[in-house]
XYZ file of C-alpha atoms in Angstrom:
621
model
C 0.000 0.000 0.000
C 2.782 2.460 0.823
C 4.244 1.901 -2.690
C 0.914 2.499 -4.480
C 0.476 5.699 -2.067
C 3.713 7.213 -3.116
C 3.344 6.442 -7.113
C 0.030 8.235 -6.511
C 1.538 11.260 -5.289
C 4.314 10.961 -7.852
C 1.525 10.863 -10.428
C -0.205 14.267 -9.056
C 2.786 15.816 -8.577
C 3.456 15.535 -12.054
C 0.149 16.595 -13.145
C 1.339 19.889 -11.700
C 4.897 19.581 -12.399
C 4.935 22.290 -15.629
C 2.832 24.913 -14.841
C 4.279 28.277 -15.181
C 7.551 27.317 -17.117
C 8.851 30.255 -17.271
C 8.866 30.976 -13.667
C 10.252 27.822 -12.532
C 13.151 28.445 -15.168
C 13.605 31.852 -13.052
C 13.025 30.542 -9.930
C 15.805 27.456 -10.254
C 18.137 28.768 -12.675
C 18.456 32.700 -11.929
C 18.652 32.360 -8.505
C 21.407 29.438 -8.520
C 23.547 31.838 -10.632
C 23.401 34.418 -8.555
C 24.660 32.614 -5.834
C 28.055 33.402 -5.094
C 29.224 29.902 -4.176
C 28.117 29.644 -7.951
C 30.028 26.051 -8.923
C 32.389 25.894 -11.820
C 33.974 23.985 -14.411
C 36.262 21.548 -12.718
C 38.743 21.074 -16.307
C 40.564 18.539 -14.172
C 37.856 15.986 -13.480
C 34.588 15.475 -15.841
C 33.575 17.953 -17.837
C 29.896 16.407 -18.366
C 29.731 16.561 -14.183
C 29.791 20.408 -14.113
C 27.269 21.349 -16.615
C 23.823 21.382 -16.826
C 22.008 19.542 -20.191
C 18.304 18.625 -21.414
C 17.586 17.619 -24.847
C 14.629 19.025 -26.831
C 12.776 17.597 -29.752
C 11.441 20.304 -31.898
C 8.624 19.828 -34.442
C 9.155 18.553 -37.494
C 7.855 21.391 -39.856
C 9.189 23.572 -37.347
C 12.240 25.605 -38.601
C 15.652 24.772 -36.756
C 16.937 28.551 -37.121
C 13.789 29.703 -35.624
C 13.765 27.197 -32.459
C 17.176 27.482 -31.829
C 16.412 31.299 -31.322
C 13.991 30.813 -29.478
C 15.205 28.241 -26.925
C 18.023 30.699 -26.388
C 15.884 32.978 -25.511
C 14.015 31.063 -23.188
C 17.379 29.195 -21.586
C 19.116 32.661 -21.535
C 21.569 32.536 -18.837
C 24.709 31.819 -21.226
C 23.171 28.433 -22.057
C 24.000 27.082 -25.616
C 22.219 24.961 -28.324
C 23.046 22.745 -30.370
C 22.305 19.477 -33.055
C 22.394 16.453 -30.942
C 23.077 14.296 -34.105
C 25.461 16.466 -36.744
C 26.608 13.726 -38.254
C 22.722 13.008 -39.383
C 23.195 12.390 -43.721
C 20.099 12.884 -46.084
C 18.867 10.411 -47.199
C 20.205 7.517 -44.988
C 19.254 8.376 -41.931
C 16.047 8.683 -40.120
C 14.613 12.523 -40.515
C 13.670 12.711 -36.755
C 16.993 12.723 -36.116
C 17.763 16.633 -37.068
C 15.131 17.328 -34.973
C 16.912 17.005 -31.294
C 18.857 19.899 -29.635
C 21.456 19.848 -26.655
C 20.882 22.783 -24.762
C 23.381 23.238 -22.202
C 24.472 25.574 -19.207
C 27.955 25.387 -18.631
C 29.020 25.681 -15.066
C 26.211 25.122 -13.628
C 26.588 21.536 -11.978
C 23.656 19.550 -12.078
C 24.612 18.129 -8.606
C 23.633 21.649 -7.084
C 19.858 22.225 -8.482
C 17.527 22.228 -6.047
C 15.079 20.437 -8.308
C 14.201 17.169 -10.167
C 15.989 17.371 -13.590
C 12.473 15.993 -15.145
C 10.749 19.003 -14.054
C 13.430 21.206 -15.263
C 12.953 19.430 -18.659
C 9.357 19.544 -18.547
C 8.789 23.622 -17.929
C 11.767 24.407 -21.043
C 9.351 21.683 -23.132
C 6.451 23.886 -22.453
C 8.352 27.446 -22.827
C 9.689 26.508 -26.325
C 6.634 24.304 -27.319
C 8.399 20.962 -27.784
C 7.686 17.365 -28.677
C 9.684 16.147 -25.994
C 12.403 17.127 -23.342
C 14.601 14.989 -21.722
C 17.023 15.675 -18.849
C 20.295 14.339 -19.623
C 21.995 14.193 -15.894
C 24.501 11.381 -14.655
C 22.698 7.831 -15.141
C 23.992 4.216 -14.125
C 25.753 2.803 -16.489
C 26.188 -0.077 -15.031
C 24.387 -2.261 -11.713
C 22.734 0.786 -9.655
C 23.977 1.542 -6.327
C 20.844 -0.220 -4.702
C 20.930 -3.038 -6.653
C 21.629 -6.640 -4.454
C 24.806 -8.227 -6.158
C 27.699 -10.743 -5.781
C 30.943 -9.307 -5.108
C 32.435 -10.077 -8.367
C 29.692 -8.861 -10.535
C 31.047 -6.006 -12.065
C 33.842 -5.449 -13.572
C 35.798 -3.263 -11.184
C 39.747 -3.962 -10.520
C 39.290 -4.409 -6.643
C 36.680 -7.112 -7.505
C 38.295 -8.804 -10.415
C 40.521 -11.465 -8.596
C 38.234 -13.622 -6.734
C 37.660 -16.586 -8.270
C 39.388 -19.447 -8.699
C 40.996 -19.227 -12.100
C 40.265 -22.154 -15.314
C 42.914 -23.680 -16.130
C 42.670 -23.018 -19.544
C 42.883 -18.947 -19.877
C 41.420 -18.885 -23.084
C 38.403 -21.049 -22.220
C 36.258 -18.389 -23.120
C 36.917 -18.933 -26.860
C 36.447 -22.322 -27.230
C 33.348 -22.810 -24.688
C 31.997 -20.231 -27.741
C 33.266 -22.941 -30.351
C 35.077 -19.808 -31.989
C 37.947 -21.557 -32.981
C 36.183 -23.545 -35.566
C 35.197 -20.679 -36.531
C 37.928 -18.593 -37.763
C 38.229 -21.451 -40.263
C 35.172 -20.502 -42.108
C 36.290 -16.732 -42.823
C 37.961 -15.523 -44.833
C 40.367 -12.791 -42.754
C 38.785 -13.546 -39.268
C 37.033 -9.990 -39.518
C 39.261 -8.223 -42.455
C 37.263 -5.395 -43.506
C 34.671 -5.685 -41.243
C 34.353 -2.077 -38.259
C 33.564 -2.625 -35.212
C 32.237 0.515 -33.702
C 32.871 0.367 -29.963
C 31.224 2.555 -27.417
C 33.031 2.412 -24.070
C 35.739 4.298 -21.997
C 37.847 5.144 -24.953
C 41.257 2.834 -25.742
C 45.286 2.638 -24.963
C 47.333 1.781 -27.682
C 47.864 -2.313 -26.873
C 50.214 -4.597 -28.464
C 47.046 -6.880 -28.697
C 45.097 -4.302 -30.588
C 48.454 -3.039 -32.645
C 47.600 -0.941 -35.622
C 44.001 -2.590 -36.352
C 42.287 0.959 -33.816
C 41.125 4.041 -36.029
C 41.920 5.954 -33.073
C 41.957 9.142 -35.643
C 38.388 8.478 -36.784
C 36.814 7.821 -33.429
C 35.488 10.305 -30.797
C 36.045 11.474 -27.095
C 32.664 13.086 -25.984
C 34.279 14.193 -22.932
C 36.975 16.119 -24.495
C 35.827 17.060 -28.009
C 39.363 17.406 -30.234
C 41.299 14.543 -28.863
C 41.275 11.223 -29.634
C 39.546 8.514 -27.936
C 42.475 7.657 -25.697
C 41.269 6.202 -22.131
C 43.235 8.584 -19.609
C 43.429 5.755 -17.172
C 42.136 7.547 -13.929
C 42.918 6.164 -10.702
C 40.117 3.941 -9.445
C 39.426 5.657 -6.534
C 35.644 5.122 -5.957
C 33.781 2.401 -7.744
C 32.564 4.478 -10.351
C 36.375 5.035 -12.099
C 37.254 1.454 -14.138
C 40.185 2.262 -15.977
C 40.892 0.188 -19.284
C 37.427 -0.922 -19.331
C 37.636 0.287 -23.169
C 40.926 -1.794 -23.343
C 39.259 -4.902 -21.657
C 36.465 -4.941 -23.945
C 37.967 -4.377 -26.836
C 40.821 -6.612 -26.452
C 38.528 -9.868 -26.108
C 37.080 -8.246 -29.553
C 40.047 -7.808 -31.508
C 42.836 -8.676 -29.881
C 45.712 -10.450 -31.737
C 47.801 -14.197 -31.000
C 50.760 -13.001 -29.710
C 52.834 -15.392 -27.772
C 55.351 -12.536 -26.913
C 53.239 -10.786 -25.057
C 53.478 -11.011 -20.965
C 50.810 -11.860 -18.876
C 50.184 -9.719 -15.265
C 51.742 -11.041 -12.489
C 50.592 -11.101 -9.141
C 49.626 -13.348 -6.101
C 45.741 -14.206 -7.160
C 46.797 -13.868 -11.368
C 50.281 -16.076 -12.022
C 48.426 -18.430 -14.340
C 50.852 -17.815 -17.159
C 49.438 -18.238 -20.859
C 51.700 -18.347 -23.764
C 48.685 -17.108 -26.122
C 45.592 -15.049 -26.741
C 43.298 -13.858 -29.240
C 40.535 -11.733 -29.707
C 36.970 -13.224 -31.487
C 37.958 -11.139 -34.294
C 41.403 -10.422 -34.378
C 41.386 -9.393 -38.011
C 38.739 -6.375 -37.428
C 39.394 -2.655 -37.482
C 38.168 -1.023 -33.999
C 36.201 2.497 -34.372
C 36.798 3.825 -30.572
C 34.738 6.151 -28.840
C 34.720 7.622 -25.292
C 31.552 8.435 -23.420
C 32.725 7.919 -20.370
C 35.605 7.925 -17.375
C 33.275 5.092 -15.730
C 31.403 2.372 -16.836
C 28.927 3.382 -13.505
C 27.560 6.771 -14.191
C 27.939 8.611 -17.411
C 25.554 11.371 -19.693
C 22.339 9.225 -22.333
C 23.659 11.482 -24.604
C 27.017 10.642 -24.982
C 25.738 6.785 -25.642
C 23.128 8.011 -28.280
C 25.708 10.343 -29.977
C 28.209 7.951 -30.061
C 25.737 5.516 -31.765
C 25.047 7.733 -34.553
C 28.646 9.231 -34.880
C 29.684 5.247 -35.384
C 27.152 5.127 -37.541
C 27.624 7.692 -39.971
C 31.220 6.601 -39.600
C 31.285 3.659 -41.275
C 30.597 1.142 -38.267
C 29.205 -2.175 -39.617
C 28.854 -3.763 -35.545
C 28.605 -1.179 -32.884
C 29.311 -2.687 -29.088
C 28.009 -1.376 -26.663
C 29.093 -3.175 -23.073
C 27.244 -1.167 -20.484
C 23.704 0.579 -20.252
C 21.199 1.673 -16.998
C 17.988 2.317 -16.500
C 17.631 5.691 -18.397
C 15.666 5.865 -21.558
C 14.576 9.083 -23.982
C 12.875 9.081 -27.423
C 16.863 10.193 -28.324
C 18.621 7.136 -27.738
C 15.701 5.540 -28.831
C 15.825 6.643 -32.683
C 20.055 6.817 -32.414
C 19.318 2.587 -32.212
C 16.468 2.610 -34.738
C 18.401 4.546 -37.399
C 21.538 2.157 -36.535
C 19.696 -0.732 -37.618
C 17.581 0.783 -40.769
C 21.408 1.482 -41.913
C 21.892 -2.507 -41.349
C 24.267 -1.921 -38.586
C 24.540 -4.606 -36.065
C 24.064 -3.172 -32.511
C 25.197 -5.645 -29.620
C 24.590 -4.474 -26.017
C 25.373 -5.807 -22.597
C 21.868 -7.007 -20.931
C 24.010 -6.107 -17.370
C 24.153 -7.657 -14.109
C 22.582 -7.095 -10.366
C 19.418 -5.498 -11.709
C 15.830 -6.441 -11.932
C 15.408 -6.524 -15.500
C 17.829 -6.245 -18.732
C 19.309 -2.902 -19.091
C 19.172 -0.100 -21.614
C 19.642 0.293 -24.175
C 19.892 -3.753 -24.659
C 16.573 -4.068 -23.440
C 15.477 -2.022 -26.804
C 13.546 -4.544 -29.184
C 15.646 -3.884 -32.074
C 18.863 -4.141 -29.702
C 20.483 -7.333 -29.117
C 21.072 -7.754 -25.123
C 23.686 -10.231 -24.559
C 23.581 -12.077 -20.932
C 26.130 -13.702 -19.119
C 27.345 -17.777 -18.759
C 30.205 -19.288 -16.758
C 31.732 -22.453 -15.818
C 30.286 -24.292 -13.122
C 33.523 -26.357 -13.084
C 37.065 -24.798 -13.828
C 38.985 -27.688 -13.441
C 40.881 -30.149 -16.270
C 39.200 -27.920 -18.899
C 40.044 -29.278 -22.570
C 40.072 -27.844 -25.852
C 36.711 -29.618 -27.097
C 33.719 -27.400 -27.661
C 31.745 -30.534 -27.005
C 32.839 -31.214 -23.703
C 33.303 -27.442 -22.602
C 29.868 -26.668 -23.441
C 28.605 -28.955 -20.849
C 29.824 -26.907 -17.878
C 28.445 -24.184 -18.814
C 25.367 -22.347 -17.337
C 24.443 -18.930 -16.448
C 26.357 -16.744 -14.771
C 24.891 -16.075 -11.435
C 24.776 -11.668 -11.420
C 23.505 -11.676 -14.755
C 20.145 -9.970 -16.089
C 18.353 -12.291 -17.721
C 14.824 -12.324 -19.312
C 12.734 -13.015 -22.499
C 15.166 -9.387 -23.761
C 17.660 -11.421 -23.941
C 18.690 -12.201 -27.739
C 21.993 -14.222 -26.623
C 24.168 -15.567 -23.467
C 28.018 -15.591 -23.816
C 31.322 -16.500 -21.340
C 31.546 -13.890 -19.144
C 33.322 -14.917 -15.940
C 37.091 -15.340 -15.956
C 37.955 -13.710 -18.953
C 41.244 -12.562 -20.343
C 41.685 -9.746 -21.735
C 44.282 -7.139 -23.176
C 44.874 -4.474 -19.874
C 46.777 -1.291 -19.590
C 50.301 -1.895 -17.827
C 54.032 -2.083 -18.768
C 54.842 -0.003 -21.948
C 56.974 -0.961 -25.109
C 59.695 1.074 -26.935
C 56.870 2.277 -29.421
C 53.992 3.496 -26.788
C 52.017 0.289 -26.784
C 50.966 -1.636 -23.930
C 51.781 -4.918 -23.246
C 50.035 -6.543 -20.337
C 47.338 -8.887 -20.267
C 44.977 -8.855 -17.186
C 42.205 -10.938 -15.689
C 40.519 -12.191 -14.582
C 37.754 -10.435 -14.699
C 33.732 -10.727 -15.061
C 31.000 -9.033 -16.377
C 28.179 -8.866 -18.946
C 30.731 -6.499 -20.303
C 33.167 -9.514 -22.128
C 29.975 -11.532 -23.162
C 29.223 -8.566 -25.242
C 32.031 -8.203 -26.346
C 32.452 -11.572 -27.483
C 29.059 -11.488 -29.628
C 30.447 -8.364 -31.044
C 33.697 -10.695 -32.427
C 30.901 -13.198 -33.973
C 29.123 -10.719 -35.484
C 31.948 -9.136 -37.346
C 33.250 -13.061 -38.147
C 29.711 -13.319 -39.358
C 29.586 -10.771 -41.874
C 33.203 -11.220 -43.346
C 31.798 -15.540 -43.845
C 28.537 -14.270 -45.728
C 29.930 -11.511 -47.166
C 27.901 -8.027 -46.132
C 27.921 -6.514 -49.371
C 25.772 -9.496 -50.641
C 23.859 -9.260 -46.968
C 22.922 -6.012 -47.801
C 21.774 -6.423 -51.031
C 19.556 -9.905 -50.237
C 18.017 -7.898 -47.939
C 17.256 -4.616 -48.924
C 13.932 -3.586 -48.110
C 12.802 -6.608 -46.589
C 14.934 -6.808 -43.359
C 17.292 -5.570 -41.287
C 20.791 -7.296 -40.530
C 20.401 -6.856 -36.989
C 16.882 -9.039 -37.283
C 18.739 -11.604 -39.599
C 21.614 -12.455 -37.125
C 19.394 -12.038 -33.889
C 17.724 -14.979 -35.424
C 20.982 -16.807 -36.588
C 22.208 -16.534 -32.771
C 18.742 -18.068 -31.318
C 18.786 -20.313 -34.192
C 22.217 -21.781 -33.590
C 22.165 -20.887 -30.279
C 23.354 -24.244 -27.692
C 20.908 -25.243 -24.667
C 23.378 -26.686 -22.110
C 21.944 -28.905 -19.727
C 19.754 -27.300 -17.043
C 18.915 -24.220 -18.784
C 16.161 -22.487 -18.627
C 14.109 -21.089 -20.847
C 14.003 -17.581 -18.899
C 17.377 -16.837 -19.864
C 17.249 -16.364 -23.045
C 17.368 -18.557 -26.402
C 20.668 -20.315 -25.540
C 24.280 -19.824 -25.062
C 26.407 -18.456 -27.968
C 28.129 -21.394 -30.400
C 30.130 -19.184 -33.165
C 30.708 -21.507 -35.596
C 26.973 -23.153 -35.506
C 25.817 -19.438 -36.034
C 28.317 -18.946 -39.026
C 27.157 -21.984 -40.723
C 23.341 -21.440 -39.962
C 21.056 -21.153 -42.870
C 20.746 -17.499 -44.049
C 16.502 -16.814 -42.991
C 14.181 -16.152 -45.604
C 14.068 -12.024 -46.607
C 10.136 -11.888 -45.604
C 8.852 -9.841 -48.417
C 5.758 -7.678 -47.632
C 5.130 -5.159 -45.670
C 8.639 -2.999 -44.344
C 9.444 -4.683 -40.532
C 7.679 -2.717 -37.772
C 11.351 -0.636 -37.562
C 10.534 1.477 -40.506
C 7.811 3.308 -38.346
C 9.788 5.213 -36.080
C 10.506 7.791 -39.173
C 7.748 10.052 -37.878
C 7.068 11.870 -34.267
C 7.602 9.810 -31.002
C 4.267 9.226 -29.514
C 2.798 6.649 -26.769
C 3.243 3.776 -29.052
C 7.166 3.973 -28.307
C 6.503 4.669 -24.546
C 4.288 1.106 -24.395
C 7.290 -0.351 -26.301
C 9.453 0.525 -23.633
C 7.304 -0.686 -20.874
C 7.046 -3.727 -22.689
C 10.627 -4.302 -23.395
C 11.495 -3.613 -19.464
C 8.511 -5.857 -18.134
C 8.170 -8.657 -20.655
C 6.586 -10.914 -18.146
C 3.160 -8.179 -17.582
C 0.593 -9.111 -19.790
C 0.257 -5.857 -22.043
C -3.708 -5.581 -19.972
C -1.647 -5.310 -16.757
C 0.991 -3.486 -17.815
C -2.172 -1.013 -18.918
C -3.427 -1.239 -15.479
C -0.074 -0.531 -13.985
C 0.409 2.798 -16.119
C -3.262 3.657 -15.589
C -2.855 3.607 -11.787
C 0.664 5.151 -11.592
C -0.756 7.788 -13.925
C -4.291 8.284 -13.226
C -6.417 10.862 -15.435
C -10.044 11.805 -16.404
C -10.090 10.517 -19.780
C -8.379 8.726 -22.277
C -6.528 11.498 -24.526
C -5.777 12.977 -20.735
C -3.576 9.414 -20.070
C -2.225 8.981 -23.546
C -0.587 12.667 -22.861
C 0.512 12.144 -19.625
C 2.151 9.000 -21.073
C 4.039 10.309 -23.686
C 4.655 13.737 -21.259
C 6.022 11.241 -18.265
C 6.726 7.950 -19.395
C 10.406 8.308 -19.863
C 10.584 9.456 -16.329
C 8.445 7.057 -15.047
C 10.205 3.874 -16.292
C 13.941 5.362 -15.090
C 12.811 5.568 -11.616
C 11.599 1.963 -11.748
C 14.851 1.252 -13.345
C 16.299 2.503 -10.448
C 15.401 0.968 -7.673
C 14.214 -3.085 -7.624
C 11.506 -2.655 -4.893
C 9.744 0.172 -7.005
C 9.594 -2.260 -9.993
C 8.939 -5.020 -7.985
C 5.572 -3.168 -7.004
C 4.996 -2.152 -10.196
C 4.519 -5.480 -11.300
C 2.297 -6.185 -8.288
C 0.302 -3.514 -9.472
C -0.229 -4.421 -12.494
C -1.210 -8.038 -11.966
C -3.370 -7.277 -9.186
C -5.012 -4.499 -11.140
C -5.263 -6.137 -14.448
C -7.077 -9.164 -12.005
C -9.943 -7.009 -10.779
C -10.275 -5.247 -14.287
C -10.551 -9.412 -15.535
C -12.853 -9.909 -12.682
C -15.269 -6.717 -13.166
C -15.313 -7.346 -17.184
C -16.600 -10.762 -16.210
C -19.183 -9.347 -13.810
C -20.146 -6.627 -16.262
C -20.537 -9.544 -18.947
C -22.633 -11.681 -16.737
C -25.050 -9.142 -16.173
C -25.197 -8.262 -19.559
C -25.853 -11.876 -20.556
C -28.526 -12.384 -17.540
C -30.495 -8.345 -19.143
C -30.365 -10.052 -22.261
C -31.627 -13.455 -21.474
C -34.326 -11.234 -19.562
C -35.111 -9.677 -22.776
C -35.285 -12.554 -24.859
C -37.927 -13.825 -22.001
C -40.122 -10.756 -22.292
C -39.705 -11.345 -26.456
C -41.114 -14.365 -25.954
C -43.870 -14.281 -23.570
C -45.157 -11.072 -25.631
C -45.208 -13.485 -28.752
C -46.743 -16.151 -26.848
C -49.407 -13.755 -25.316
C -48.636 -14.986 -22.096
């Protein structure tokens, strides 16, 4: 009862969350500035920490000169605007695109407003006459702070070391039957990008020249190149090399040369190591120090820039709670441009993260070993130990599960001569590798079938994300044990790279091709569905209908698309919230089932009344 009574209150508090825009824009902003205790941009630390953002969706026959004028002069305060997506190309990507705006107030850290970002985003929507707003403050990344976990579930360097290491260090590979594999391309990934959104990367011996570090990104510091800085890890939410882990177990190269990290809990020494797809090119870009806590709009821009750039994969090994109709048409026009977007489902929350939990995303969950011991080359025997890593998210989102417990991977360390570095680390753990992994098959995928011919046998019937979703399920191996609630299988690379290519479907376009007009309650139901899969879609109804109660139907469907975004991050946020969510909508979807039924017995017992009457009037009785 005390959940339902504070969602109610939530719900009326948002009912009178925008009125007067303007002067809650005075009221929050002016008076923070004026403050002489005013906070300012910390250029040693993160630059997205000590700014405030919210992204605006104007209209579409709206003209961009004109709104950018006058959501300046709304914002005022020194605040600037600007494209989200400048990298948006006519004619190949989705229109909607061009129609976002960053507007941002430098200096002014979002830590120190004395309000709820949402209603900050919700009075500028009304001032400049919007389609949407959405705040864009510091979001988990990875497992929230409140969420129950093991203490090796994320990948964090204090954590990394406490399991009992295979004997076998590349295990990984050949529990994936990737070996086999690399026999059936023809350059194990030659030609093939693999766009890779993550802490940025160090130059590694693994990696060598194979990283366009020139054509990739840092969001954080616009100008440089994608280079991870390597901060210490002095609170949870700093994971240096996490770019370097992840893309190592991508791309990373045989090279018996290369040392392996010492240390009490690592001295497992390995005389080799390779990547999924060690003959890929890797299109860095940086959207974050942390893989904890970092800006939505970082992860959608880096989507499109990787896009636009020439990215065939794009992996994407962390997400949170957070969604907005932004990142939410980055993905879509990803996949319309037969990109292949992988994305970690995460581990220690409720439900699969975003953006894997996305229908048109591919969330990739976690397996392990449950026995380390006398491990062997053969796939067939390997496979058998395998079942699903304990921390992971799991659920019907779940397109894919992959190795990802004791992992190896490329790590930053000692340094060469030439700049490069040379260690490899482990062993570490995390939904994070598994990604990665499916990432490598992907790329191995497209080099065996060739994507030029991909493309064409499936223009305009299909995407290539929907083809190899259903090549992984398709090929996917059910190890002993398994169940069905997490997910289709785990991954078997070389079953997937000799699967039958799927029929192209001709007929209508795929339900994708939609999302070129205005976001709208449609896409907030599709994200309620894709982050409660197991509500039937009449209690998920009565869930939203309770949590946002109104007087009539085009009063809810507003209030949906107005406060749905919001809505579902919270949940996403904390596992008892959800959990009574659910409750919610189960029990309220029950007495909705049991007052239809009532309704439609007394319907049936007026009409059988009726029929009576008929027929003693015809009788003359």
């Amino acid at each position: 009862m005390k959940k339902r009574a504070a969602a109610g209150r939530m719900a009326s508090a948002k009912r009178t969350a925008t009125k007067d825009p303007l002067e809650k824009l005075d009221r929050h902003l002016r008076a923070l500035l004026g403050r002489a205790d005013a906070p300012v941009i910390d250029k040693a630390g993160m630059t997205h920490l000590n700014e405030t953002r919210v992204v605006l969706q104007k209209r579409r026959d709206e003209d961009p000169a004109v709104f950018t004028r006058m959501v300046r002069r709304q914002a005022g305060l020194g605040a600037t605007v600007e494209r989200l997506f400048p990298w948006v190309r006519p004619r190949r990507d989705l229109p909607t695109l061009q129609d976002f705006f960053l507007v941002r107030w430098p200096g002014l850290d979002p830590r120190a407003l004395n309000v709820n970002p949402y209603d900050l985003a919700y009075a500028l929507q009304e001032a400049t006459r919007s389609v949407s707003a959405s705040p864009d403050p510091l979001v988990a990344l990875g497992p929230t702070a409140s969420a129950v976990r093991e203490p090796d579930s994320v990948p964090d360097p204090s954590v990394m070391l406490r399991s009992t290491p295979p004997d076998n260090a590349g295990w990984h590979l050949f529990a994936a039957n990737v070996p086999p594999a690399w026999g059936l391309t023809s350059g194990l990934g030659a030609g093939i990008v693999v766009g890779h959104v993550d802490t940025g990367i160090v130059p590694h011996v693994l990696l060598g020249g194979r990283v366009n570090l020139s054509g990739g990104f840092d969001f954080l510091r616009p100008g440089s190149p994608p280079i991870d800085p390597l901060p210490a890890a002095g609170t949870r939410a700093d994971v240096p090399g996490h770019g370097t882990f992840s893309s190592t177990v991508i791309a990373g190269s045989l090279d018996p040369g290369v040392p392996v990290a010492t240390g009490a809990a690592q001295a497992r020494p390995t005389t080799t190591f390779s990547g999924v797809a060690p003959g890929v090119t890797i299109l860095p870009t940086r959207v974050t120090r942390s893989v904890v806590v970092g800006p939505l709009s970082y992860v959608a821009q880096a989507i499109q820039f990787l896009t636009a750039g020439g990215a065939h994969v794009i992996s994407i090994s962390l997400g949170g709670p957070s969604i907005s109709p932004f990142l939410h048409y980055s993905l879509n026009n990803a996949v319309l441009n037969d990109v292949i977007v992988v994305a970690a489902a995460g581990q220690g929350t409720p439900v699969v993260v975003m953006p894997a939990a996305l229908r048109n995303c591919i969330a990739v969950a976690g397996t392990k070993l449950n026995d380390t011991t006398g491990l062997s080359n053969d796939f067939t025997v390997m496979r058998d130990r395998l079942t699903l890593w304990g921390p992971s998210a799991f659920g019907p989102k779940v397109g894919i599960a992959a190795p990802a417990k004791d992992i190896r991977h490329g790590a930053p360390g000692s340094v060469d001569g030439s700049g490069m570095h040379t260690a490899i680390g482990g062993l570490s753990q995390g939904t994070t590798f598994a990604t990665a992994m499916v990432a490598g098959v992907a790329a191995l995928w497209l080099d065996k079938q060739m994507r030029p011919t991909l493309v064409s046998r499936y223009r305009n019937l299909r995407s290539l994300q929907s083809v190899f979703k259903e090549i992984l399920a398709g090929s996917a191996f059910v190890p002993g044990g398994w169940h069905r609630r997490w997910g289709p299988g785990a991954l078997d690379a070389a079953a997937a790279l000799n699967e039958l290519l799927p029929p192209g479907n001709p007929g209508p376009p795929p339900a994708f091709l939609a999302y070129r007009n205005r976001f709208d309650r449609h896409d907030v139901l599709e994200w309620f569905e894709d982050a409660f899969p197991d509500l039937s879609p009449d209690a998920l109804r009565a869930a939203l209908r309770r949590l946002l109660p109104a007087s009539s139907a085009a009063e809810w469907r507003n209030a949906l698309e107005r406060f749905g975004a919001e809505l579902l991050t919270r949940l996403g946020e904390d596992a008892d919230a959800a959990a009574g969510f659910i409750e919610t909508g189960v029990a309220e979807a029950a007495a909705d089932a049991a007052a239809a039924a009532d309704q439609a017995r007394q319907t049936a017992e007026a009409l059988v009344d009726q029929a009576s009457d008929r027929l003693r009037g015809a009788l003359g009785l």
